[in-house]
Short mmCIF file of N, CA and C in Angstrom, two decimals:
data_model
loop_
_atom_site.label_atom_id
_atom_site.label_comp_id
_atom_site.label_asym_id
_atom_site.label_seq_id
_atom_site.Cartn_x
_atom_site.Cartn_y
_atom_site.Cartn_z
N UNK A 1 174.92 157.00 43.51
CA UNK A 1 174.15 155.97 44.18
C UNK A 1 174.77 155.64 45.54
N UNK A 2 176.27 155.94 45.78
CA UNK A 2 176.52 154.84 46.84
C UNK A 2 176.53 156.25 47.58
N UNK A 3 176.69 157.53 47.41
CA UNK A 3 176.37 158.84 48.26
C UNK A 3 175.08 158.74 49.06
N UNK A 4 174.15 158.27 47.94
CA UNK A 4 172.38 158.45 48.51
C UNK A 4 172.51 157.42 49.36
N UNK A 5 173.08 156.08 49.26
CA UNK A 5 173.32 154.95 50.46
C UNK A 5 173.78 155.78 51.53
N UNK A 6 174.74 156.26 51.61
CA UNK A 6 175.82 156.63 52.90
C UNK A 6 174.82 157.72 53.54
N UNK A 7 173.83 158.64 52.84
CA UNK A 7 173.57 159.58 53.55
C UNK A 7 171.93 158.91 53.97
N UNK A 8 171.64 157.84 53.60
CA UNK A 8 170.01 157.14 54.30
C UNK A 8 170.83 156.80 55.36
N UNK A 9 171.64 156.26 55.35
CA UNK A 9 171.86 155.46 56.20
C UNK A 9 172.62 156.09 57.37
N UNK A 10 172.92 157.10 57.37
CA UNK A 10 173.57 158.38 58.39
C UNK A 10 171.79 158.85 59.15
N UNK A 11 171.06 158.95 58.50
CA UNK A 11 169.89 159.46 58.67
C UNK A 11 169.29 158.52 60.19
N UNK A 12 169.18 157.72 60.48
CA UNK A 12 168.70 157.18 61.90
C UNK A 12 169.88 157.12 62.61
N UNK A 13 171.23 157.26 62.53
CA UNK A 13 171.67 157.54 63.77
C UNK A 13 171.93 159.14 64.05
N UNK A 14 171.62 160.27 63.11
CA UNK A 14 171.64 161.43 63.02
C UNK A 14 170.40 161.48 64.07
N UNK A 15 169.07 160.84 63.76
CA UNK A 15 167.87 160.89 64.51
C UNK A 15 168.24 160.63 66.08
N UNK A 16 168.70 159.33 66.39
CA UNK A 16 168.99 158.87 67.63
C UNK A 16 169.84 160.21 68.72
N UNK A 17 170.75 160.66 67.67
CA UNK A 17 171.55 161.50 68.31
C UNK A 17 170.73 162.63 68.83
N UNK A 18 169.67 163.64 68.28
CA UNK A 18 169.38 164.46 68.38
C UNK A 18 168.25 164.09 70.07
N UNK A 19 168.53 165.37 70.14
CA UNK A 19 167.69 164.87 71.51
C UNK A 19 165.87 165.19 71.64
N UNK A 20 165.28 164.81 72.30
CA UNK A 20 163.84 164.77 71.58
C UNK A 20 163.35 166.37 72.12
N UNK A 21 163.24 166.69 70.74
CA UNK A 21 162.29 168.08 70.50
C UNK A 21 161.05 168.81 70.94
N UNK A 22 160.47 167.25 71.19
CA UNK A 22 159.03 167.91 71.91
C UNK A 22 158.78 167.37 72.86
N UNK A 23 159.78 166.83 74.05
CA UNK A 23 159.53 166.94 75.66
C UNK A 23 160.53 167.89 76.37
N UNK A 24 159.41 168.85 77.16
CA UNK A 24 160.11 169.82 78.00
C UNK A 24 159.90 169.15 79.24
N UNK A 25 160.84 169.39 80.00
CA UNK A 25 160.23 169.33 81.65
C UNK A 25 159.87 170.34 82.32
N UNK A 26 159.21 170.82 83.29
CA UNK A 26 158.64 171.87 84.04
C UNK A 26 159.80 173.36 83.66
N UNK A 27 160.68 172.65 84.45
CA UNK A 27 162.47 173.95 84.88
C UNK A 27 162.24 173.98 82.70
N UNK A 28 162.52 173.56 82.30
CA UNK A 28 162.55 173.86 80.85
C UNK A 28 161.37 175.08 80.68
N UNK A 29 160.13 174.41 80.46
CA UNK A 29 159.15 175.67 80.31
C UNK A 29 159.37 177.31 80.84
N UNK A 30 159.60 176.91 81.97
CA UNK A 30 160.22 178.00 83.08
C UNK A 30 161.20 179.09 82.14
N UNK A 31 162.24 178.04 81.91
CA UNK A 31 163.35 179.04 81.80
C UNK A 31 162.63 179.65 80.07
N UNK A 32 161.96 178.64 78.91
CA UNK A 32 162.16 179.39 78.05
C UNK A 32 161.16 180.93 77.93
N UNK A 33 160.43 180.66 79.24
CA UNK A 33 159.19 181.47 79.29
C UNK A 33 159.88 183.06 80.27
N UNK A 34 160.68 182.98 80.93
CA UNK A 34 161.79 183.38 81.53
C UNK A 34 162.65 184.87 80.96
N UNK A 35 162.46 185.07 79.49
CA UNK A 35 163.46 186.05 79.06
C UNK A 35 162.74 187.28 79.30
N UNK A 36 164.10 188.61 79.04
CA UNK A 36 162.94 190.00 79.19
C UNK A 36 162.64 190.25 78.40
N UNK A 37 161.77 191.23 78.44
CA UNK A 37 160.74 192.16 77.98
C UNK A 37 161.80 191.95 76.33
N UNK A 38 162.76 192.57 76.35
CA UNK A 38 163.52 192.86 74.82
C UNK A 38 163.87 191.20 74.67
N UNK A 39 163.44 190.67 73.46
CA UNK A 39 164.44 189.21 73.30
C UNK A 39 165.22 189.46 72.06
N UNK A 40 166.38 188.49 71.98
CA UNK A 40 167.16 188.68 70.92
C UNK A 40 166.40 187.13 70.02
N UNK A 41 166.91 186.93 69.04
CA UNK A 41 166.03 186.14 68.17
C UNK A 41 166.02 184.70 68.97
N UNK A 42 167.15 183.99 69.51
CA UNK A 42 167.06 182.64 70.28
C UNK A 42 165.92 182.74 71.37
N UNK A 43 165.79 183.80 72.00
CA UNK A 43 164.54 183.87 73.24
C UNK A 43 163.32 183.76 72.83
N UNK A 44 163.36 185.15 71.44
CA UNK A 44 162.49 184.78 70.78
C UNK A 44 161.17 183.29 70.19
N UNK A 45 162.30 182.81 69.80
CA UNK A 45 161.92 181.47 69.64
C UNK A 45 161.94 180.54 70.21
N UNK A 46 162.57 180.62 71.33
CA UNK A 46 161.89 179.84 72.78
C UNK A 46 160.96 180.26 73.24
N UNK A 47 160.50 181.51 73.45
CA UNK A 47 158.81 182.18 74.30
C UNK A 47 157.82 181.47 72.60
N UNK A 48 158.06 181.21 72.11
CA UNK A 48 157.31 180.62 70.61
C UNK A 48 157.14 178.97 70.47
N UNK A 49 158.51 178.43 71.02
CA UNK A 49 158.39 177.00 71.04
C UNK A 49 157.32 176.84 72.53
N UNK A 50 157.31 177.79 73.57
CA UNK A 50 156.65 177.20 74.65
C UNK A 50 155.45 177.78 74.69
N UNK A 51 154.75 178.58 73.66
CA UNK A 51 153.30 178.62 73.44
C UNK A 51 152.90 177.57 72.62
N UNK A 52 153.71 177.01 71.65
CA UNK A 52 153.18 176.05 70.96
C UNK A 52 153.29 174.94 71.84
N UNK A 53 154.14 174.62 72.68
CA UNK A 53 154.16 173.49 73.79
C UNK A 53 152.67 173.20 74.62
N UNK A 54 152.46 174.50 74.88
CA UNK A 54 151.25 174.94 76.32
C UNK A 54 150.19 174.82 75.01
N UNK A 55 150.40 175.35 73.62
CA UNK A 55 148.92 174.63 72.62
C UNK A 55 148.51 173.67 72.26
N UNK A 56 149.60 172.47 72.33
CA UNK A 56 149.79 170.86 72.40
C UNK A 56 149.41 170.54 73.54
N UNK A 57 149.32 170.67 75.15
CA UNK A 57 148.94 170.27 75.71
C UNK A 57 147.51 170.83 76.41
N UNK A 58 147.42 171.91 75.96
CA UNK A 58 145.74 172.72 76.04
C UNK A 58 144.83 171.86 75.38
N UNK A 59 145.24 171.41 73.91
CA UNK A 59 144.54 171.28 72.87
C UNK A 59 144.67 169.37 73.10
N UNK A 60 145.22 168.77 73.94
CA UNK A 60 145.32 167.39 74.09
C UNK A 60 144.07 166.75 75.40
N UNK A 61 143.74 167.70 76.44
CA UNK A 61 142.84 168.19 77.48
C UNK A 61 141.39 168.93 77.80
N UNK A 62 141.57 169.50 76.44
CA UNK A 62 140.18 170.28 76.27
C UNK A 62 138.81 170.01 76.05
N UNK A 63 138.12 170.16 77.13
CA UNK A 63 136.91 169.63 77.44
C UNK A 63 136.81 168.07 78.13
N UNK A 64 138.27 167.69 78.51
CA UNK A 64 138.07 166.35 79.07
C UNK A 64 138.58 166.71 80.57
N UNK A 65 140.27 167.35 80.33
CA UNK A 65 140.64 167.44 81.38
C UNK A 65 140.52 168.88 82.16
N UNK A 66 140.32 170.15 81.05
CA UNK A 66 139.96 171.07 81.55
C UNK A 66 139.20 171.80 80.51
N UNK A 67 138.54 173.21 81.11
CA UNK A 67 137.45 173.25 80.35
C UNK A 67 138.03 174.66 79.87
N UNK A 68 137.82 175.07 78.47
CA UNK A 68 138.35 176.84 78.57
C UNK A 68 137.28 177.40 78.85
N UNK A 69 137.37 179.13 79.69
CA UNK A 69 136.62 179.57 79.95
C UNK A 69 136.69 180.93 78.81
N UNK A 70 137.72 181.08 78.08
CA UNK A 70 137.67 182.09 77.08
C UNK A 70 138.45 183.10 77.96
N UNK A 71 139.05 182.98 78.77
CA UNK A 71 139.31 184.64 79.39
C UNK A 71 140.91 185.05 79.16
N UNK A 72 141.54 183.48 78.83
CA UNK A 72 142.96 183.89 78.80
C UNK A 72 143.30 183.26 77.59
N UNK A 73 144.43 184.28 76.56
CA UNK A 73 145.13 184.20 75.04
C UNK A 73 146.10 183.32 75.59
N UNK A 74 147.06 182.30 74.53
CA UNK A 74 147.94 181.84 75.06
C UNK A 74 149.27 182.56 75.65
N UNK A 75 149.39 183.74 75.60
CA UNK A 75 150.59 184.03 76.09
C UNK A 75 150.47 184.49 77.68
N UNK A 76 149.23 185.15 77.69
CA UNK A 76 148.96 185.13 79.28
C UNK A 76 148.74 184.36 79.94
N UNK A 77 148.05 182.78 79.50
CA UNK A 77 148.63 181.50 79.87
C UNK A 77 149.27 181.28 80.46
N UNK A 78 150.78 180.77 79.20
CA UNK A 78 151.94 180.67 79.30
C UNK A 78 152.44 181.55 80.73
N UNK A 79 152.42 182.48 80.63
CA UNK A 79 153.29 183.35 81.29
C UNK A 79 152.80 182.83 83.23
N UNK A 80 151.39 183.04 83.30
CA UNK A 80 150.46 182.48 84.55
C UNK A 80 151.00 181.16 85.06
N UNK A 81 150.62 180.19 83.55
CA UNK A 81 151.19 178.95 84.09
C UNK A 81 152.67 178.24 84.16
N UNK A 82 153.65 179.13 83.82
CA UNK A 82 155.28 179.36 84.19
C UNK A 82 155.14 179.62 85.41
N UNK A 83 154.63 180.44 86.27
CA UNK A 83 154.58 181.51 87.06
C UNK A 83 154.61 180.42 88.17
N UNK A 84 153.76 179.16 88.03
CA UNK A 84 152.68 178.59 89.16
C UNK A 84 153.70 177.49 89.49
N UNK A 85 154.50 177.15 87.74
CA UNK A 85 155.71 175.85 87.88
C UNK A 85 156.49 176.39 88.73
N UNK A 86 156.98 177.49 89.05
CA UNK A 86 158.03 178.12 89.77
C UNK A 86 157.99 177.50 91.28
N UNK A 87 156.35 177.93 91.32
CA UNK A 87 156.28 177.64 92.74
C UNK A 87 156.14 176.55 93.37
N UNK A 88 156.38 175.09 92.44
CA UNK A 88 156.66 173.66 92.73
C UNK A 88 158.18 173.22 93.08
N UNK A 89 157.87 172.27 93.90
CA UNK A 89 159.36 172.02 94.65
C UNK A 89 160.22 171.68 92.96
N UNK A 90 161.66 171.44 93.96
CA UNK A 90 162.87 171.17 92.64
C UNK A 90 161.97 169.78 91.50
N UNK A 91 161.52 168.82 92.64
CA UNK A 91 161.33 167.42 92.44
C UNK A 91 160.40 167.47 90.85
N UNK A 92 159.31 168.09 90.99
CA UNK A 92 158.48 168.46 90.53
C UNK A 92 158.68 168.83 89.45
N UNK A 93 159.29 169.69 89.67
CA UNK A 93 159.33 170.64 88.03
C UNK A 93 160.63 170.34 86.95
N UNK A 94 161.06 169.21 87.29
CA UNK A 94 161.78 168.14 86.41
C UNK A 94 160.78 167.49 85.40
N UNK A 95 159.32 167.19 86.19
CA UNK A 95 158.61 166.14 85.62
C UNK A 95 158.14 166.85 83.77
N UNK A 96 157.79 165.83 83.39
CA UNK A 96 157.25 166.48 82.27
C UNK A 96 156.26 167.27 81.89
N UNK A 97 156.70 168.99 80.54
CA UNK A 97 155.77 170.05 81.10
C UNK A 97 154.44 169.48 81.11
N UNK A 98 153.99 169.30 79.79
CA UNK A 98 152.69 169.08 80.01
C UNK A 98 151.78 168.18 80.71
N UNK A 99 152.44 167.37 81.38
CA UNK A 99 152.09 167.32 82.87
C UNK A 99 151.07 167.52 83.78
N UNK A 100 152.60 168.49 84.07
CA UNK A 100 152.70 170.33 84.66
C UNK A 100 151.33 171.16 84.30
N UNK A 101 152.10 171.03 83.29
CA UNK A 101 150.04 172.32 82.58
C UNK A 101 148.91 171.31 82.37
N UNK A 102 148.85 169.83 82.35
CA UNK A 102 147.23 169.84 82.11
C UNK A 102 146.95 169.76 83.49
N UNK A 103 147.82 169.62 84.85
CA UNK A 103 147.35 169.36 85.79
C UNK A 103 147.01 171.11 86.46
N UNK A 104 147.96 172.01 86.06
CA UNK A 104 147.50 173.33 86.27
C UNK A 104 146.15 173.82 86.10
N UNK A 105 146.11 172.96 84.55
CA UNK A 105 144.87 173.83 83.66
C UNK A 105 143.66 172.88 83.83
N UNK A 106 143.64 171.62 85.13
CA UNK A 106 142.82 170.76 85.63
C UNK A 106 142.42 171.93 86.64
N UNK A 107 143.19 172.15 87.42
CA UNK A 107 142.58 172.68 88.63
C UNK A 107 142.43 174.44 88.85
N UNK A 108 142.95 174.96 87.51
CA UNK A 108 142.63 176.28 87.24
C UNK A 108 141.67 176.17 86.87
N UNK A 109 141.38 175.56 85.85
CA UNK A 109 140.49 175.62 84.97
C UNK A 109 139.25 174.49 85.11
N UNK A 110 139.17 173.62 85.91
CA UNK A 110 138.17 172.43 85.63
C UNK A 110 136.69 172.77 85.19
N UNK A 111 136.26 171.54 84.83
CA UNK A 111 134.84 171.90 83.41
C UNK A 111 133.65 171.43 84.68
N UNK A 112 132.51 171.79 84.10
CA UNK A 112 131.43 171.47 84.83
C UNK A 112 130.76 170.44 84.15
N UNK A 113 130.07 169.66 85.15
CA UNK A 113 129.64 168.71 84.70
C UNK A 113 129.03 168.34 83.05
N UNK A 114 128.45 169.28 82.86
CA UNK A 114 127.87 169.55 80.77
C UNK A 114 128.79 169.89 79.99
N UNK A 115 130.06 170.69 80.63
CA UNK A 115 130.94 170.68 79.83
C UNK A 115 131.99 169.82 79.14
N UNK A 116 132.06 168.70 80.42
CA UNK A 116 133.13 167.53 80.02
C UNK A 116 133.11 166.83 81.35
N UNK A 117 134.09 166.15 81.62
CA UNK A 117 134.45 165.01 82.51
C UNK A 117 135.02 165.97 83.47
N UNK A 118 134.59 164.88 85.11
CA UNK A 118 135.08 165.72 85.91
C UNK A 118 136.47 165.54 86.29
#
């Protein structure tokens, strides 16, 4: 009993400590999108955490802030809209990714009037 105490109670400052999991900033996206062609398993699963990143913020925007047109899978996305963070000053690509991508995938992508909001 007094184990199961000590280890609830380890449990929110274990939380506090960890640093938050699902905000990237721009330079983050970048770099995990970044590895070559061969990845070893950590790259791996960074080019994986930042499609699911760019599917959280696709899928938070869609049809409001931008419209899909069907032409691009998420990894050619990803890879396009890494490509575009690059080319934002330092200032910028600190800010937070998705951001970054709904404002990309605003003005890559914007919807027409029947499709959603302008």
């Amino acid at each position: 009993m007094l184990a199961l105490a000590i280890a609830s109670s380890a449990l929110p400052a274990a939380a506090v400590a960890a640093p938050d999991a699902y905000s990237l900033s721009g330079d983050q996206f970048v770099r995990m999108m970044s590895h070559p062609a061969e990845l070893n398993s950590v790259q791996y699963m960074d080019r994986e955490k930042a499609y699911s990143y760019l599917d959280g913020a696709r899928d938070s925007g869609k049809g409001r802030v931008w419209c899909d047109v069907n032409v691009l899978k998420t990894a050619d996305m990803a890879y396009d809209l890494a490509h575009e963070i690059t080319k934002m000053a330092p200032a910028e690509r600190k800010k937070n990714a998705s951001l970054l991508l709904l404002d990309l995938l605003r003005r890559k992508y914007p919807c027409r009037p029947a499709e959603g909001r302008q």
